[in-house]
PDB file of C-alpha atoms and ligand atoms in Angstrom:
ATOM      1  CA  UNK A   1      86.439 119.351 111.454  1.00 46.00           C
ATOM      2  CA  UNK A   2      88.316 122.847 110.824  1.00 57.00           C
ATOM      3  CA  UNK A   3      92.081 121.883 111.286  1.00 68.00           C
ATOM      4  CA  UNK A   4      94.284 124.006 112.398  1.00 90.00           C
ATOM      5  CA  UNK A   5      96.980 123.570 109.504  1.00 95.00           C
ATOM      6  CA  UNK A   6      99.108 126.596 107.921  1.00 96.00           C
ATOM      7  CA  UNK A   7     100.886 126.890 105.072  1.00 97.00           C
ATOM      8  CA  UNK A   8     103.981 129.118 105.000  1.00 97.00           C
ATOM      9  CA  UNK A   9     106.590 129.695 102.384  1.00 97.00           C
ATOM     10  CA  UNK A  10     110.244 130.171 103.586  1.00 97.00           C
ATOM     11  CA  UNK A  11     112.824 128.850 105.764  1.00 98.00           C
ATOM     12  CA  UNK A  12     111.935 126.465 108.802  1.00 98.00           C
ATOM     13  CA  UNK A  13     115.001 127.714 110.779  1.00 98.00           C
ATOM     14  CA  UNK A  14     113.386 130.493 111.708  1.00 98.00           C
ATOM     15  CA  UNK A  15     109.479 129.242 112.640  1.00 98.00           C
ATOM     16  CA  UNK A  16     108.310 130.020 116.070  1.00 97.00           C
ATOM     17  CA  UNK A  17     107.049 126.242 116.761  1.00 98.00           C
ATOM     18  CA  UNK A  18     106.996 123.799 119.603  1.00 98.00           C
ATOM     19  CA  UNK A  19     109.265 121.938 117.201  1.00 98.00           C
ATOM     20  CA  UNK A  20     110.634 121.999 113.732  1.00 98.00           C
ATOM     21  CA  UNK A  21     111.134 118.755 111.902  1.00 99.00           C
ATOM     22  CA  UNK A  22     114.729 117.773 110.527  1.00 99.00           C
ATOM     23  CA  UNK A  23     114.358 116.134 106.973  1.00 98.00           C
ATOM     24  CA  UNK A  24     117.497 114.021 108.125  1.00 98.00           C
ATOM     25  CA  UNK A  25     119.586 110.632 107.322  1.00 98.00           C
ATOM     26  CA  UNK A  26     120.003 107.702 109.643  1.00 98.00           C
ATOM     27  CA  UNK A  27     123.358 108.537 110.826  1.00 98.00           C
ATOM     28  CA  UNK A  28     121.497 111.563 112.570  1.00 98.00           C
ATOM     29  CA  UNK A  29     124.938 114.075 111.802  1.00 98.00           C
ATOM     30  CA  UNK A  30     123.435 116.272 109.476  1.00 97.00           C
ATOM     31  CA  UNK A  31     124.170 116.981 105.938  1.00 97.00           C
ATOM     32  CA  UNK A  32     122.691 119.607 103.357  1.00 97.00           C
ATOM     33  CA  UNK A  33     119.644 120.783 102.574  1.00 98.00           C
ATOM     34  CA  UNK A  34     117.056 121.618 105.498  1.00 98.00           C
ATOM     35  CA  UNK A  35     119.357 119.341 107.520  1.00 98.00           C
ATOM     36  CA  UNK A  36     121.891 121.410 106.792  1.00 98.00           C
ATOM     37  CA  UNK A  37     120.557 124.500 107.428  1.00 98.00           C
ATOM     38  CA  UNK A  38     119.221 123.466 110.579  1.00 98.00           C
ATOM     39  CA  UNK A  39     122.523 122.474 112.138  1.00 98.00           C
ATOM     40  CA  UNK A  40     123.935 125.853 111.241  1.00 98.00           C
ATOM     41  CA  UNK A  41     121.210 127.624 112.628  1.00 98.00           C
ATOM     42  CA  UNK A  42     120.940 125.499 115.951  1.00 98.00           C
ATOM     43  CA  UNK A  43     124.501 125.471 116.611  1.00 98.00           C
ATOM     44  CA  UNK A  44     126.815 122.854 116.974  1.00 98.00           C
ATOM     45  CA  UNK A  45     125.187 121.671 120.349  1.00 98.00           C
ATOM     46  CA  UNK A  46     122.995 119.909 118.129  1.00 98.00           C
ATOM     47  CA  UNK A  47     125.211 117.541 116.968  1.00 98.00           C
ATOM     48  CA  UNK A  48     126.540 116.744 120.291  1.00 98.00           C
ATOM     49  CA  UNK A  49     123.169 115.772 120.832  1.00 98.00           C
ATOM     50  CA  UNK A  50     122.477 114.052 118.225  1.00 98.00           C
ATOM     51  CA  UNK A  51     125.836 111.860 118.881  1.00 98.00           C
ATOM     52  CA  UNK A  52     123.558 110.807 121.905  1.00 98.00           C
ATOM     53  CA  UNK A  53     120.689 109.458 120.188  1.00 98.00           C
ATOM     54  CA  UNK A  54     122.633 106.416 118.274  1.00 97.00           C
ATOM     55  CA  UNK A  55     120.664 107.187 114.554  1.00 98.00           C
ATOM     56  CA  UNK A  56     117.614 107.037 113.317  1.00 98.00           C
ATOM     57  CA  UNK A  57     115.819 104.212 110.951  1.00 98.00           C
ATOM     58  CA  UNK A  58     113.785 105.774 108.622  1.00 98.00           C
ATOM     59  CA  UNK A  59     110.253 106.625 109.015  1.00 98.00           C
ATOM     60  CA  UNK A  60     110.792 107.309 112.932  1.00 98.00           C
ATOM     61  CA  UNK A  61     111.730 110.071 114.386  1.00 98.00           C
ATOM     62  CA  UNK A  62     113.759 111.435 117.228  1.00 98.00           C
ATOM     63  CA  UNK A  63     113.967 114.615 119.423  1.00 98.00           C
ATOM     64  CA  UNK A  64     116.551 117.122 120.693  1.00 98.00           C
ATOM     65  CA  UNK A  65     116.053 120.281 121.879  1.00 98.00           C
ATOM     66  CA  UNK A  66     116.602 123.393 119.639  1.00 98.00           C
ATOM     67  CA  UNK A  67     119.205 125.457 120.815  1.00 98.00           C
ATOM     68  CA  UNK A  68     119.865 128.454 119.276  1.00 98.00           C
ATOM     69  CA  UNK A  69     116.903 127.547 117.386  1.00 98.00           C
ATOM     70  CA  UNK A  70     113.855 130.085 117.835  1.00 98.00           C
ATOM     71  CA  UNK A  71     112.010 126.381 117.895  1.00 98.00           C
ATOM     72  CA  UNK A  72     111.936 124.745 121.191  1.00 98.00           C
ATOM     73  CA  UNK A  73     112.894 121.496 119.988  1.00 98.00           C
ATOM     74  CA  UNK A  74     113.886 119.959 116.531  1.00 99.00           C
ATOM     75  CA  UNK A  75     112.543 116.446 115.781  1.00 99.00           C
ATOM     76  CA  UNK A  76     114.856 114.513 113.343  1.00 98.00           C
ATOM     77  CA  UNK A  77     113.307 112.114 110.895  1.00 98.00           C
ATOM     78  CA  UNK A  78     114.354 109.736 108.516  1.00 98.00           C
ATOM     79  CA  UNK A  79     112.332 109.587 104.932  1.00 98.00           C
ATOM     80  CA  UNK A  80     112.860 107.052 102.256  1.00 98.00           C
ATOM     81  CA  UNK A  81     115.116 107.605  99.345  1.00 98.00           C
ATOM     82  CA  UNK A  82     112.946 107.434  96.221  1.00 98.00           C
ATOM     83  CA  UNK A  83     114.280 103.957  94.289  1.00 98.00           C
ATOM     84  CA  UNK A  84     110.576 103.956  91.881  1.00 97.00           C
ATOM     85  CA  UNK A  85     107.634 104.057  94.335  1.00 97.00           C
ATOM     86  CA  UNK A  86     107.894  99.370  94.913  1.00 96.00           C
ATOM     87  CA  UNK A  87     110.147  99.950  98.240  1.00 97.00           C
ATOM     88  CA  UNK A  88     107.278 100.785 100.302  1.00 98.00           C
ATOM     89  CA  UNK A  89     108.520 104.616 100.055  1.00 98.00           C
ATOM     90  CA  UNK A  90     104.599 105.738 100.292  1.00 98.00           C
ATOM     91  CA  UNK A  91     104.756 104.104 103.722  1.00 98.00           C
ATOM     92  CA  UNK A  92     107.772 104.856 104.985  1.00 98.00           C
ATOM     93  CA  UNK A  93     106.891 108.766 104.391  1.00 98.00           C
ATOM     94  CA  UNK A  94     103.747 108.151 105.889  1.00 98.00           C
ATOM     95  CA  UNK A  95     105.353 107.167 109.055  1.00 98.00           C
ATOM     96  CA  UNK A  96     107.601 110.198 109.269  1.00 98.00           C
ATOM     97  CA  UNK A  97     104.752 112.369 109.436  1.00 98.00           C
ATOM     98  CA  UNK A  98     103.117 110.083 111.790  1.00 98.00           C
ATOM     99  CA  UNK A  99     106.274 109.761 114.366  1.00 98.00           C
ATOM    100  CA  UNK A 100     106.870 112.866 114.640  1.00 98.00           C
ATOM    101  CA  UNK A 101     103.032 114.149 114.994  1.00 98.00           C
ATOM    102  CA  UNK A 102     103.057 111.053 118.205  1.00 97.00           C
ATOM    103  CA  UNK A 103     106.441 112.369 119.283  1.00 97.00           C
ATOM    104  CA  UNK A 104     105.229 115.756 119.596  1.00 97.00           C
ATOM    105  CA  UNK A 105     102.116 114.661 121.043  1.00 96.00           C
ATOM    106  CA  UNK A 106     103.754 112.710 123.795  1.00 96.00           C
ATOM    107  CA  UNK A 107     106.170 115.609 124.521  1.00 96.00           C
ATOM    108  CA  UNK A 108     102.347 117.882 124.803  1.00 96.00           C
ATOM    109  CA  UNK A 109     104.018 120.090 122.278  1.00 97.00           C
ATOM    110  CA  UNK A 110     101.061 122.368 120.691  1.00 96.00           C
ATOM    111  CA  UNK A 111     102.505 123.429 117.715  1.00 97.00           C
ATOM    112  CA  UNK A 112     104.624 121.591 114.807  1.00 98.00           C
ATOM    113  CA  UNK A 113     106.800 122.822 111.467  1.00 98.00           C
ATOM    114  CA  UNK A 114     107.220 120.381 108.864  1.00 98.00           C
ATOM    115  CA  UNK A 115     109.454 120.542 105.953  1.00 98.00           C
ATOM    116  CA  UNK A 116     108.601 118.926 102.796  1.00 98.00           C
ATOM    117  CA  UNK A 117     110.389 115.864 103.541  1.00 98.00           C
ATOM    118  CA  UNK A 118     112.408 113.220 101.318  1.00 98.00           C
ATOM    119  CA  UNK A 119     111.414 115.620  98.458  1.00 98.00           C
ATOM    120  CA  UNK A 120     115.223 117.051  97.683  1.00 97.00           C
ATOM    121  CA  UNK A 121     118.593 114.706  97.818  1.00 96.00           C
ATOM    122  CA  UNK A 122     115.990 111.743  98.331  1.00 98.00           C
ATOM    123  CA  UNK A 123     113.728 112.463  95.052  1.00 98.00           C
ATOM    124  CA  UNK A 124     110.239 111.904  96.341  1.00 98.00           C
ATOM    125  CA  UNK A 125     108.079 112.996  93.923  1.00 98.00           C
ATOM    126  CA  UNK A 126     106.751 116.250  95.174  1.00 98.00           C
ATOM    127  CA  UNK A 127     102.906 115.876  94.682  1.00 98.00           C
ATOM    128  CA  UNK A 128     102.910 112.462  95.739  1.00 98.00           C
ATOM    129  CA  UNK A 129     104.747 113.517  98.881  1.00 98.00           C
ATOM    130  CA  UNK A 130     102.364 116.704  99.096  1.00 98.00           C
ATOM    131  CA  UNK A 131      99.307 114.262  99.402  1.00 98.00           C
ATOM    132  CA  UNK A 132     100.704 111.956 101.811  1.00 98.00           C
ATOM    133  CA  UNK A 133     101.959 114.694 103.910  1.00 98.00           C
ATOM    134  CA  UNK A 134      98.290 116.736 103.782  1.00 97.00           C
ATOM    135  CA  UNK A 135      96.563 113.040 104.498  1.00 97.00           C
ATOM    136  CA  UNK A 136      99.066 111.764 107.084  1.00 98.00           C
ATOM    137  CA  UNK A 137      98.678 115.210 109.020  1.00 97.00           C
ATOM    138  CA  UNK A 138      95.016 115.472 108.429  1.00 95.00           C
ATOM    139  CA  UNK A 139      94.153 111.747 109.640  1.00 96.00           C
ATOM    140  CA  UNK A 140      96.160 112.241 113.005  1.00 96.00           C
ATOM    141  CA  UNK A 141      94.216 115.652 113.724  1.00 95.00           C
ATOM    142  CA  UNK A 142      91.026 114.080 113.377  1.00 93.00           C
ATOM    143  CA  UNK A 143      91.780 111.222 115.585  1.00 93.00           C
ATOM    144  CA  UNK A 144      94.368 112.959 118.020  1.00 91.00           C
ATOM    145  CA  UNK A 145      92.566 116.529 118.842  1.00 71.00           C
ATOM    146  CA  UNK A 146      91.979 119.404 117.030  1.00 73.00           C
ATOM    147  CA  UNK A 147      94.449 121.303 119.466  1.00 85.00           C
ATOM    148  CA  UNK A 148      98.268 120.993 117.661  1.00 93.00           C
ATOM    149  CA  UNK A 149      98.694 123.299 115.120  1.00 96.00           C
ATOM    150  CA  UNK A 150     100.315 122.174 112.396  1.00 97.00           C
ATOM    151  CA  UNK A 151     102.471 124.080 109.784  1.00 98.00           C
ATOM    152  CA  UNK A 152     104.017 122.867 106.568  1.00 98.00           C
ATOM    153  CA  UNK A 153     107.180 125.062 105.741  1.00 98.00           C
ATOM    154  CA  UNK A 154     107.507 125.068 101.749  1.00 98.00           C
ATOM    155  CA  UNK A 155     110.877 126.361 100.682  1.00 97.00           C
ATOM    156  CA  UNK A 156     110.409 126.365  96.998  1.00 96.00           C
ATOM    157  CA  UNK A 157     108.031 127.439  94.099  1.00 96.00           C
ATOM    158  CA  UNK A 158     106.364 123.714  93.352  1.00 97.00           C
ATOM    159  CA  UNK A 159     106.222 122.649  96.509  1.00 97.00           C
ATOM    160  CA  UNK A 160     104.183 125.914  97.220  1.00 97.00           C
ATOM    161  CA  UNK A 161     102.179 125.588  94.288  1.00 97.00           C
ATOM    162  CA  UNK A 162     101.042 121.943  95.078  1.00 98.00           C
ATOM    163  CA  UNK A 163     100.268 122.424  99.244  1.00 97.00           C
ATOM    164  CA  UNK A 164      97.881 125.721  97.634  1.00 96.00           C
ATOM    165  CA  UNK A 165      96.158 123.609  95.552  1.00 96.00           C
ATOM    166  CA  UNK A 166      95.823 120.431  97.825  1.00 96.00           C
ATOM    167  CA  UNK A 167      94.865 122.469 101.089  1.00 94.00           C
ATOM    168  CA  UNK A 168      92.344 124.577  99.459  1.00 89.00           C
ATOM    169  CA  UNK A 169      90.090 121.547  98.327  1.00 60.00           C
TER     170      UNK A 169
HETATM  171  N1  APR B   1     113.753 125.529 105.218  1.00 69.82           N
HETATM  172  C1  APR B   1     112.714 124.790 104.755  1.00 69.82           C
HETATM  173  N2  APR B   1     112.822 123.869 103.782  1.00 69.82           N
HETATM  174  C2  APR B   1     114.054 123.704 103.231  1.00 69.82           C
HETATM  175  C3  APR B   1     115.187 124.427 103.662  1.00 69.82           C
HETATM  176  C4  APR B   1     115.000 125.374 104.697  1.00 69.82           C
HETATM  177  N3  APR B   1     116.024 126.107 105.181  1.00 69.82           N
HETATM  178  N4  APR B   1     116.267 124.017 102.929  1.00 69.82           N
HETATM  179  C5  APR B   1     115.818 123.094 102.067  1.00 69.82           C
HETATM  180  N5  APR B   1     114.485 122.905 102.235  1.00 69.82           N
HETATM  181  C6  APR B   1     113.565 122.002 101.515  1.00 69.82           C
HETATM  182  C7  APR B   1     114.006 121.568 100.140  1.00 69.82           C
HETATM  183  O1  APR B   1     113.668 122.558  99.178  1.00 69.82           O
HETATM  184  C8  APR B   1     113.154 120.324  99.962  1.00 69.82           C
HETATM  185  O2  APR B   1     111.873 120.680  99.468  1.00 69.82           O
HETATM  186  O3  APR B   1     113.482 120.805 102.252  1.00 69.82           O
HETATM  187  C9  APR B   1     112.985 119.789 101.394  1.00 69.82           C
HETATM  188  C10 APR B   1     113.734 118.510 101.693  1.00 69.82           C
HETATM  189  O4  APR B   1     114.946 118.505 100.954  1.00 69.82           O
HETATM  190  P1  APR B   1     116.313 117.952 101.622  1.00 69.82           P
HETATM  191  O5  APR B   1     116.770 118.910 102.638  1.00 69.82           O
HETATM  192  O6  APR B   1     117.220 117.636 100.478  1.00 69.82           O
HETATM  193  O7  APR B   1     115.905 116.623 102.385  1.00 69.82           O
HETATM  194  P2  APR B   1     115.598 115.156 101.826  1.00 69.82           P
HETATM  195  O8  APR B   1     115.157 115.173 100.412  1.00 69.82           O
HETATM  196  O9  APR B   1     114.707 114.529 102.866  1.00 69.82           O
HETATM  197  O10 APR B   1     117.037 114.458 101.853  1.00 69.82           O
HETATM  198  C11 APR B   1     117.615 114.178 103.093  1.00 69.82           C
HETATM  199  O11 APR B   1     119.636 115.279 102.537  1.00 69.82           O
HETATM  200  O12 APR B   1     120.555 117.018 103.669  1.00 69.82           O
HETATM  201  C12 APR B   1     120.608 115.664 103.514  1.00 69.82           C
HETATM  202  O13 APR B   1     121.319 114.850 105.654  1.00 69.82           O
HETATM  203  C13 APR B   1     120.224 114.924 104.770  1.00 69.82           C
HETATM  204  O14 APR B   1     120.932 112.831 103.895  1.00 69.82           O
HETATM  205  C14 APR B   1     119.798 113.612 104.183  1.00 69.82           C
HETATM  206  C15 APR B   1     119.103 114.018 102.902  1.00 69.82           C
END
């Protein structure tokens, strides 16, 4: 099945999607990186509502909307911290990509922006991440419908390199 999955280099603040994904901690009150970046960007309306939502575990995910975002809505999830690959880290990832693809389902969005989760402050290793990320995303289109379009959001030079190399296969 042709999925509908893009690859675009830059920053996720400023995609056009449904929703954007927030590479965020379980206190839910930002922090740097995307999360960061996407609290600037949204304006500080997000944080009021993400005050609401009482944290996040990791590996699920929660949703606010985006506003000053050009994204509708921004779903927050939580990935592991990287402590050697034997704290079920594989998994947990797994199920950020997952949550969020069901959240977005559920809220009929068509179109989702992922960043490359867990792989800055929380040292996943990038191609491990990249394959679990392609996989995750892949598996749900094939059993959910062809008809969300999906978009990973790389921000830097190996993360680029490694989504052109796995998505071409
Ligand atoms: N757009 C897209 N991707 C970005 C952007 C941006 N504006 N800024 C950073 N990135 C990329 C990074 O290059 C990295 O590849 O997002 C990926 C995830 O890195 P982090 O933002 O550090 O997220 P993570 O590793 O999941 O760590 C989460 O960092 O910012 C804090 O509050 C956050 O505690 C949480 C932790």
């Amino acid at each position: 099945m042709e999925h509908r999955i893009r690859l675009i280099k830059g920053d996720i603040t400023s995609i056009q999607a449904d929703a954007i994904v927030n590479a965020a901690n379980r206190t839910l009150l930002g922090g740097g990186g995307v999360d960061g970046a996407i609290h600037r960007a949204a304006g500080p309306e997000l944080l009021e509502a993400c005050r609401l939502l009482n944290g996040c575990e990791t590996g699920q995910a929660k949703i606010t909307p985006g506003f000053l975002l050009p994204a509708h809505y921004v779903i927050h999830t939580v990935g592991p911290v990287w402590s050697g690959g034997n704290k079920n880290e594989p998994e947990l990832l797994k199920n950020c990509y997952r949550s969020s693809l069901e959240l977005a389902l559920e809220k009929g969005l068509k179109s989702i922006a992922f960043p490359n989760i867990s792989t800055g402050v929380y040292r996943f290793p990038k191609d491990l991440a990249a394959e679990i990320a392609i996989e995750t995303v892949m598996q749900f289109l094939d059993e959910n419908g062809p008809d969300m379009e999906v978009l990973f959001v790389v921000f830097d030079q190996e993360n680029e390199t490694l989504y052109n190399s796995l998505l071409e296969t």
